[in-house]
Amino acid sequence: MIEKSGRVGPPSLVARVLELVAAGQATSRTELAALLGAAPSTISAAVGQLVARGLIAEDGTQSSTGGRPRKVLRLGGTDGFAVAADVGGRHARIGVIRPGGQLTEATTVPFTIADGPQVALPRLADTLEALAETQGLDLLRGVGVSLPGPVDATAGMVTLPSRMPGWNEFPVVRWLEDRFGLPAVIENDANCMAVGEHAVRPPEHRQSITVKIGSAIGAGIIVDGRLYRGATGSAGDITHGRIDGAVDRPCSCGNTGCLETVASGAALVRELGAHRPDVASLEDVVRLATESDPEATGVVRRAGRYLGMVLAANVNFFNPDAVYLGGMVSTLESFVAAVRSQLYEGCHPLVTKHLVIERASLGADAGLVGAGQFALQRALERTVAAMSSPRPYR
Ligand SMILES: [Zn+2]
């Protein structure tokens, strides 16, 4: 039945219910009540409103524990999808993402970030639209883009990026929304990776740190199942943490002795490439370390220990369920092992007792999945906002 008022209760709770069901983090009213710390009657009212609008569907019953059968909640109209891109310097990974983090049609396309947004964005949009057409444009719900720079998610633009010439304060989100006529979202690559990895991990892991170690280092923080941005959007920026052994090395931030100068992919290339003619790129370092080249393995292990030192302080402070490592350097087992042993050494045993320290299970696609998740979330937020508008008919 249609409510008498156009309002549907506290929008934040309704939005959270929708978000948890969409992400596959909750499939029943009982789980929602536990996760949100709300009374069952409050949850039932919110679910009822969402079911009435077709945003949540109830599927048969499930009695895995042998107890009383219960209704299983899922997102209504799950044939809806987002298209997303995880943008790098010379390539973009693109794909179709559905609620719960399912990725299909993932492929790598040329993308030159140095062309600037006026040239690069229209090309990317054409490619994403062609991808969406293969799935049915009428089911496209939103567009998400992961960018390798500092993102002001509220303003929908990149601010003062060091590796994205021409992108500073270009209104990327407004451009995308005008182009597609749909909700769009941009996020920093490490945040996308954190959200993507979180979406496919067990729902009980609600506190996690995901570190992306590629050419640069960045981290995304998930608190109580949601991305934590901090006061000014810089949360997780561990790359400028101080390292004792790196006092003299100048960093891109103007300071010296930062983690970035000794543990990033760029630092590894610089260190090994200084006297090895066979090393010109991060791919070279990774290949040599994979082949157990002693020198390459040595610098990779040392980088892992440095990252572990900076991470240990954060892990002690934050006490997460999990630390996930993504980005090209994290594909090296010697690196992951060094981070792990440094965390065990540098953290209180209570903190590491159940701590999961693993490579990102989505590998190179974690950021892509996260960008798609952000787009689906934004689309849902718009829907919920429209529901709680004082005007019952739009
Ligand atoms: Zn720095």
Coordinates of C-alpha atoms and ligand atoms in Angstrom, one line a residue:
M1 CA 0.0 0.0 0.0
I2 CA 1.1 3.6 -0.6
E3 CA 1.8 5.5 2.5
K4 CA -0.2 8.6 3.1
S5 CA 2.9 10.7 3.4
G6 CA 5.5 11.0 0.7
R7 CA 8.1 10.4 3.5
V8 CA 9.3 6.9 4.2
G9 CA 11.0 7.3 7.6
P10 CA 14.6 8.2 8.4
P11 CA 16.3 8.2 5.0
S12 CA 19.6 7.2 6.5
L13 CA 18.3 3.9 7.9
V14 CA 16.4 3.1 4.7
A15 CA 19.5 3.9 2.7
R16 CA 21.7 1.8 4.9
V17 CA 19.3 -1.2 4.6
L18 CA 19.3 -0.9 0.8
E19 CA 23.1 -0.5 0.7
L20 CA 23.7 -3.6 2.9
V21 CA 21.3 -5.8 0.8
A22 CA 22.7 -4.4 -2.4
A23 CA 26.3 -5.3 -1.3
G24 CA 25.2 -8.8 -0.3
Q25 CA 26.3 -8.0 3.3
A26 CA 22.8 -8.8 4.7
T27 CA 20.2 -11.2 3.4
S28 CA 17.6 -11.2 6.3
R29 CA 15.9 -8.8 8.7
T30 CA 17.7 -10.5 11.5
E31 CA 21.1 -9.7 9.9
L32 CA 20.1 -6.2 9.2
A33 CA 19.0 -5.6 12.8
A34 CA 22.3 -7.0 14.1
L35 CA 24.5 -5.0 11.6
L36 CA 22.6 -1.7 12.1
G37 CA 22.0 -2.1 15.8
A38 CA 18.3 -1.3 15.3
A39 CA 15.1 -2.8 16.7
P40 CA 13.6 -5.6 14.5
S41 CA 10.4 -3.6 14.2
T42 CA 12.3 -0.6 12.8
I43 CA 14.1 -2.8 10.4
S44 CA 10.9 -4.5 9.3
A45 CA 9.3 -1.1 8.6
A46 CA 12.3 0.0 6.5
V47 CA 12.3 -3.3 4.6
G48 CA 8.6 -3.1 4.0
Q49 CA 8.9 0.3 2.4
L50 CA 11.6 -0.9 0.1
V51 CA 9.7 -4.0 -0.8
A52 CA 6.6 -1.9 -1.6
R53 CA 8.7 0.1 -4.1
G54 CA 10.2 -2.9 -5.7
L55 CA 13.7 -2.0 -4.5
I56 CA 14.1 -5.1 -2.4
A57 CA 12.6 -8.5 -3.3
E58 CA 11.9 -11.4 -1.0
D59 CA 12.9 -14.8 -2.2
G60 CA 11.2 -18.0 -0.9
T61 CA 12.8 -19.3 2.3
Q62 CA 16.1 -20.4 3.6
S63 CA 16.7 -22.7 6.6
S64 CA 20.4 -23.5 6.5
T65 CA 20.5 -23.9 10.2
G66 CA 17.6 -26.2 10.3
G67 CA 15.5 -23.6 12.2
R68 CA 12.4 -21.9 11.2
P69 CA 12.4 -21.0 7.5
R70 CA 13.0 -17.3 6.8
K71 CA 12.6 -15.0 3.9
V72 CA 15.8 -14.1 2.0
L73 CA 16.2 -10.5 0.9
R74 CA 17.8 -9.4 -2.3
L75 CA 18.0 -6.3 -4.3
G76 CA 14.9 -5.8 -6.5
G77 CA 15.5 -5.5 -10.3
T78 CA 18.9 -7.2 -10.0
D79 CA 19.3 -7.1 -13.8
G80 CA 20.4 -3.5 -13.3
F81 CA 24.1 -2.9 -13.7
A82 CA 26.9 -0.2 -13.6
V83 CA 29.7 0.3 -16.0
A84 CA 33.1 1.3 -14.6
A85 CA 36.7 2.1 -15.4
D86 CA 39.8 1.8 -13.4
V87 CA 42.1 4.4 -15.0
G88 CA 45.9 4.2 -15.1
G89 CA 48.5 6.3 -16.9
R90 CA 48.3 4.5 -20.3
H91 CA 45.4 2.0 -19.9
A92 CA 42.0 1.7 -18.4
R93 CA 40.4 -1.5 -17.2
I94 CA 36.7 -1.4 -17.9
G95 CA 33.8 -3.8 -17.1
V96 CA 30.2 -4.4 -16.0
I97 CA 29.5 -4.6 -12.3
R98 CA 26.3 -5.9 -10.8
P99 CA 25.0 -5.7 -7.2
G100 CA 27.1 -7.8 -4.8
G101 CA 30.3 -7.1 -6.8
Q102 CA 29.9 -9.5 -9.7
L103 CA 32.2 -8.4 -12.6
T104 CA 31.7 -9.4 -16.2
E105 CA 33.0 -8.2 -19.6
A106 CA 36.3 -7.0 -18.0
T107 CA 38.8 -5.8 -20.6
T108 CA 41.7 -3.4 -20.9
V109 CA 41.5 -0.5 -23.3
P110 CA 44.0 2.2 -24.3
F111 CA 43.7 5.4 -22.2
T112 CA 46.2 8.2 -22.0
I113 CA 45.7 10.2 -18.9
A114 CA 48.2 12.8 -20.1
D115 CA 45.8 13.8 -22.9
G116 CA 43.7 15.5 -20.3
P117 CA 40.0 15.1 -19.6
Q118 CA 38.7 17.1 -22.6
V119 CA 40.2 14.4 -24.9
A120 CA 40.4 11.3 -22.8
L121 CA 36.9 11.4 -21.2
P122 CA 34.9 11.5 -24.4
R123 CA 36.8 8.5 -25.7
L124 CA 36.3 6.6 -22.5
A125 CA 32.6 7.5 -22.4
D126 CA 32.1 6.1 -25.9
T127 CA 33.8 2.9 -25.0
L128 CA 31.7 2.5 -21.8
E129 CA 28.5 3.3 -23.6
A130 CA 29.3 0.6 -26.2
L131 CA 30.0 -1.8 -23.4
A132 CA 26.6 -0.9 -21.7
E133 CA 24.8 -1.4 -25.0
T134 CA 25.9 -5.1 -25.0
Q135 CA 24.0 -5.5 -21.7
G136 CA 21.0 -3.4 -22.5
L137 CA 21.2 0.4 -22.1
D138 CA 17.8 0.6 -20.3
L139 CA 19.3 -1.4 -17.4
L140 CA 22.3 0.8 -16.9
R141 CA 22.1 2.4 -13.5
G142 CA 25.3 4.4 -13.2
V143 CA 28.9 5.1 -14.1
G144 CA 31.9 4.8 -11.9
V145 CA 35.5 5.8 -12.5
S146 CA 38.6 5.0 -10.4
L147 CA 41.3 7.7 -10.8
P148 CA 45.0 7.6 -9.7
G149 CA 45.0 10.9 -7.8
P150 CA 43.5 12.8 -4.9
V151 CA 39.7 12.9 -5.5
D152 CA 37.2 15.3 -3.9
A153 CA 34.3 12.9 -4.0
T154 CA 31.8 15.6 -2.9
A155 CA 32.8 18.1 -5.6
G156 CA 33.3 15.3 -8.2
M157 CA 36.7 16.4 -9.3
V158 CA 40.4 15.7 -8.9
T159 CA 42.4 18.2 -6.8
L160 CA 46.1 18.8 -7.3
P161 CA 47.0 15.5 -8.8
S162 CA 50.8 15.0 -9.3
R163 CA 50.4 12.6 -12.2
M164 CA 47.3 13.8 -14.0
P165 CA 48.2 16.9 -16.1
G166 CA 45.1 19.0 -17.1
W167 CA 42.7 17.2 -14.7
N168 CA 43.0 19.6 -11.7
E169 CA 39.4 20.7 -10.8
F170 CA 37.9 19.5 -14.1
P171 CA 34.2 18.6 -13.2
V172 CA 34.5 14.9 -14.1
V173 CA 31.3 13.8 -12.4
R174 CA 29.2 16.6 -13.9
W175 CA 30.6 15.8 -17.3
L176 CA 29.8 12.1 -17.0
E177 CA 26.3 12.8 -15.7
D178 CA 25.6 15.1 -18.6
R179 CA 27.0 12.6 -21.0
F180 CA 25.0 9.6 -19.7
G181 CA 22.0 11.2 -18.0
L182 CA 22.7 8.9 -15.1
P183 CA 24.3 9.1 -11.6
A184 CA 28.1 9.0 -11.9
V185 CA 30.9 8.8 -9.3
I186 CA 34.7 9.1 -9.2
E187 CA 36.9 7.9 -6.4
N188 CA 40.6 7.5 -5.6
D189 CA 42.0 4.2 -6.8
A190 CA 43.0 2.9 -3.3
N191 CA 39.5 3.7 -2.0
C192 CA 38.0 1.8 -5.0
M193 CA 40.2 -1.1 -4.3
A194 CA 39.2 -1.2 -0.6
V195 CA 35.4 -1.1 -1.5
G196 CA 35.8 -3.7 -4.3
E197 CA 37.7 -6.1 -2.1
H198 CA 35.3 -5.6 0.8
A199 CA 32.3 -6.4 -1.4
V200 CA 33.5 -9.9 -2.2
R201 CA 35.0 -10.8 1.3
P202 CA 33.0 -12.5 4.1
P203 CA 30.5 -10.0 5.6
E204 CA 31.8 -10.5 9.1
H205 CA 35.1 -8.8 8.1
R206 CA 33.7 -5.3 8.6
Q207 CA 37.0 -3.5 9.5
S208 CA 39.8 -3.6 7.0
I209 CA 42.7 -1.8 5.5
T210 CA 43.5 -2.3 1.8
V211 CA 46.9 -1.1 0.6
K212 CA 47.5 -0.6 -3.1
I213 CA 51.2 -0.9 -3.9
G214 CA 51.8 0.0 -7.6
S215 CA 54.0 2.8 -8.8
A216 CA 52.7 4.7 -5.8
I217 CA 51.3 3.6 -2.4
G218 CA 47.8 4.3 -1.2
A219 CA 45.4 2.8 1.3
G220 CA 41.6 2.6 1.7
I221 CA 39.9 2.1 5.1
I222 CA 36.7 0.2 5.7
V223 CA 35.0 1.0 9.0
D224 CA 31.9 -0.9 10.0
G225 CA 31.5 -2.0 6.4
R226 CA 31.8 1.5 4.9
L227 CA 34.6 3.5 3.4
Y228 CA 36.1 5.9 5.9
R229 CA 37.2 9.1 4.1
G230 CA 38.3 11.2 7.1
A231 CA 37.7 14.9 7.7
T232 CA 39.2 16.1 4.4
G233 CA 39.2 12.9 2.3
S234 CA 42.8 12.0 3.0
A235 CA 42.3 9.0 5.3
G236 CA 44.6 6.1 4.5
D237 CA 47.3 8.3 3.0
I238 CA 50.1 6.3 4.5
T239 CA 52.6 7.0 1.7
H240 CA 54.2 9.9 3.5
G241 CA 54.7 8.0 6.8
R242 CA 58.3 8.5 8.0
I243 CA 60.9 5.7 7.6
D244 CA 64.1 5.9 9.7
G245 CA 66.3 4.3 7.0
A246 CA 65.2 6.9 4.3
V247 CA 66.1 10.2 5.9
D248 CA 67.9 11.7 2.9
R249 CA 65.6 10.7 0.1
P250 CA 63.4 13.5 -1.3
C251 CA 59.7 12.7 -1.8
S252 CA 57.1 14.1 -4.2
C253 CA 55.5 15.9 -1.3
G254 CA 58.6 18.1 -0.7
N255 CA 59.6 16.3 2.5
T256 CA 62.3 13.6 2.9
G257 CA 62.3 10.1 4.3
C258 CA 58.7 9.1 3.3
L259 CA 57.5 5.5 2.8
E260 CA 56.9 6.3 -0.8
T261 CA 60.7 6.9 -1.4
V262 CA 61.6 3.4 -0.3
A263 CA 58.6 1.1 -0.8
S264 CA 56.7 2.2 -3.8
G265 CA 57.0 0.6 -7.2
A266 CA 58.7 3.8 -8.5
A267 CA 61.3 3.5 -5.7
L268 CA 62.0 -0.1 -6.5
V269 CA 62.6 0.8 -10.2
R270 CA 64.9 3.7 -9.2
E271 CA 66.9 1.6 -6.7
L272 CA 67.3 -1.5 -8.9
G273 CA 67.5 0.4 -12.2
A274 CA 70.3 2.6 -11.0
H275 CA 72.9 -0.1 -11.8
R276 CA 70.8 -2.8 -13.6
P277 CA 70.4 -2.0 -17.3
D278 CA 67.7 -4.7 -17.5
V279 CA 65.4 -2.8 -15.2
A280 CA 63.4 0.1 -16.7
S281 CA 59.9 -0.4 -15.4
L282 CA 58.0 -2.0 -12.5
E283 CA 57.1 -4.9 -14.8
D284 CA 60.9 -5.6 -15.0
V285 CA 61.3 -5.6 -11.2
V286 CA 58.2 -7.9 -10.8
R287 CA 59.5 -10.3 -13.5
L288 CA 63.0 -10.5 -11.9
A289 CA 61.6 -11.1 -8.4
T290 CA 59.3 -13.7 -9.8
E291 CA 62.3 -15.4 -11.3
S292 CA 64.0 -15.3 -7.8
D293 CA 66.7 -12.9 -8.9
P294 CA 68.5 -12.4 -5.6
E295 CA 68.9 -8.6 -5.8
A296 CA 65.4 -8.0 -7.0
T297 CA 64.0 -10.2 -4.2
G298 CA 66.2 -8.4 -1.7
V299 CA 64.8 -4.9 -2.6
V300 CA 61.2 -6.3 -2.7
R301 CA 61.6 -7.9 0.7
R302 CA 63.0 -4.7 2.2
A303 CA 60.1 -2.7 0.7
G304 CA 57.7 -5.1 2.3
R305 CA 59.3 -4.6 5.7
Y306 CA 59.2 -0.8 5.4
L307 CA 55.5 -0.9 4.5
G308 CA 55.0 -3.4 7.4
M309 CA 56.6 -0.9 9.8
V310 CA 54.3 2.0 8.8
L311 CA 51.3 -0.4 8.7
A312 CA 52.0 -1.9 12.1
A313 CA 51.4 1.4 13.9
N314 CA 48.1 1.8 12.0
V315 CA 47.0 -1.8 12.6
N316 CA 47.7 -1.5 16.3
F317 CA 45.7 1.7 16.4
F318 CA 42.8 0.6 14.3
N319 CA 42.6 -3.2 15.1
P320 CA 41.1 -4.3 11.8
D321 CA 39.8 -7.8 10.9
A322 CA 41.9 -7.8 7.7
V323 CA 44.7 -6.2 5.8
Y324 CA 44.5 -6.7 2.0
L325 CA 47.4 -6.0 -0.3
G326 CA 46.7 -5.0 -3.9
G327 CA 48.6 -3.4 -6.8
M328 CA 51.4 -4.9 -8.9
V329 CA 54.0 -5.2 -6.2
S330 CA 51.6 -7.3 -4.0
T331 CA 51.6 -10.0 -6.7
L332 CA 55.0 -11.0 -5.3
E333 CA 54.8 -13.5 -2.5
S334 CA 58.2 -12.4 -1.1
F335 CA 56.7 -8.9 -0.6
V336 CA 53.5 -10.2 1.1
A337 CA 55.5 -12.4 3.4
A338 CA 57.7 -9.5 4.4
V339 CA 54.7 -7.3 5.2
R340 CA 53.1 -10.2 7.2
S341 CA 56.2 -10.9 9.3
Q342 CA 56.7 -7.2 10.0
L343 CA 53.1 -6.9 11.2
Y344 CA 53.4 -9.9 13.4
E345 CA 56.6 -8.5 14.9
G346 CA 55.3 -4.9 15.2
C347 CA 51.7 -5.5 16.5
H348 CA 50.3 -6.6 19.8
P349 CA 49.4 -10.3 19.8
L350 CA 45.8 -9.5 20.5
V351 CA 45.7 -7.4 17.4
T352 CA 47.2 -10.0 15.1
K353 CA 45.5 -13.0 16.8
H354 CA 42.7 -13.3 14.1
L355 CA 44.1 -10.7 11.7
V356 CA 43.8 -11.8 8.0
I357 CA 46.8 -10.5 5.9
E358 CA 46.3 -11.5 2.3
R359 CA 46.6 -10.4 -1.3
A360 CA 43.5 -8.8 -2.7
S361 CA 41.4 -11.7 -3.9
L362 CA 40.1 -9.7 -6.9
G363 CA 43.7 -8.9 -7.9
A364 CA 44.0 -6.2 -10.5
D365 CA 40.2 -5.9 -10.8
A366 CA 39.5 -4.9 -7.2
G367 CA 39.6 -1.2 -8.1
L368 CA 37.2 -1.8 -11.1
V369 CA 34.7 -3.6 -9.0
G370 CA 34.9 -0.9 -6.3
A371 CA 34.3 1.9 -8.9
G372 CA 31.2 -0.1 -10.0
Q373 CA 30.0 -0.6 -6.4
F374 CA 30.3 3.2 -5.9
A375 CA 28.2 3.8 -9.0
L376 CA 25.5 1.4 -7.9
Q377 CA 25.5 2.9 -4.4
R378 CA 25.1 6.4 -5.9
A379 CA 22.2 5.3 -8.0
L380 CA 20.5 3.8 -4.9
E381 CA 21.2 7.0 -2.9
R382 CA 19.4 9.0 -5.6
T383 CA 16.5 6.6 -5.5
V384 CA 16.2 6.8 -1.7
A385 CA 16.5 10.5 -1.8
A386 CA 13.7 10.7 -4.4
M387 CA 11.6 8.4 -2.1
S388 CA 12.1 10.7 0.9
S389 CA 11.4 13.9 -1.1
P390 CA 8.3 15.8 0.3
R391 CA 6.8 15.6 -3.2
P392 CA 5.2 12.1 -3.6
Y393 CA 5.2 12.3 -7.4
R394 CA 8.3 13.3 -9.3
Ligands
ZN1 ZN 56.3 12.3 1.0

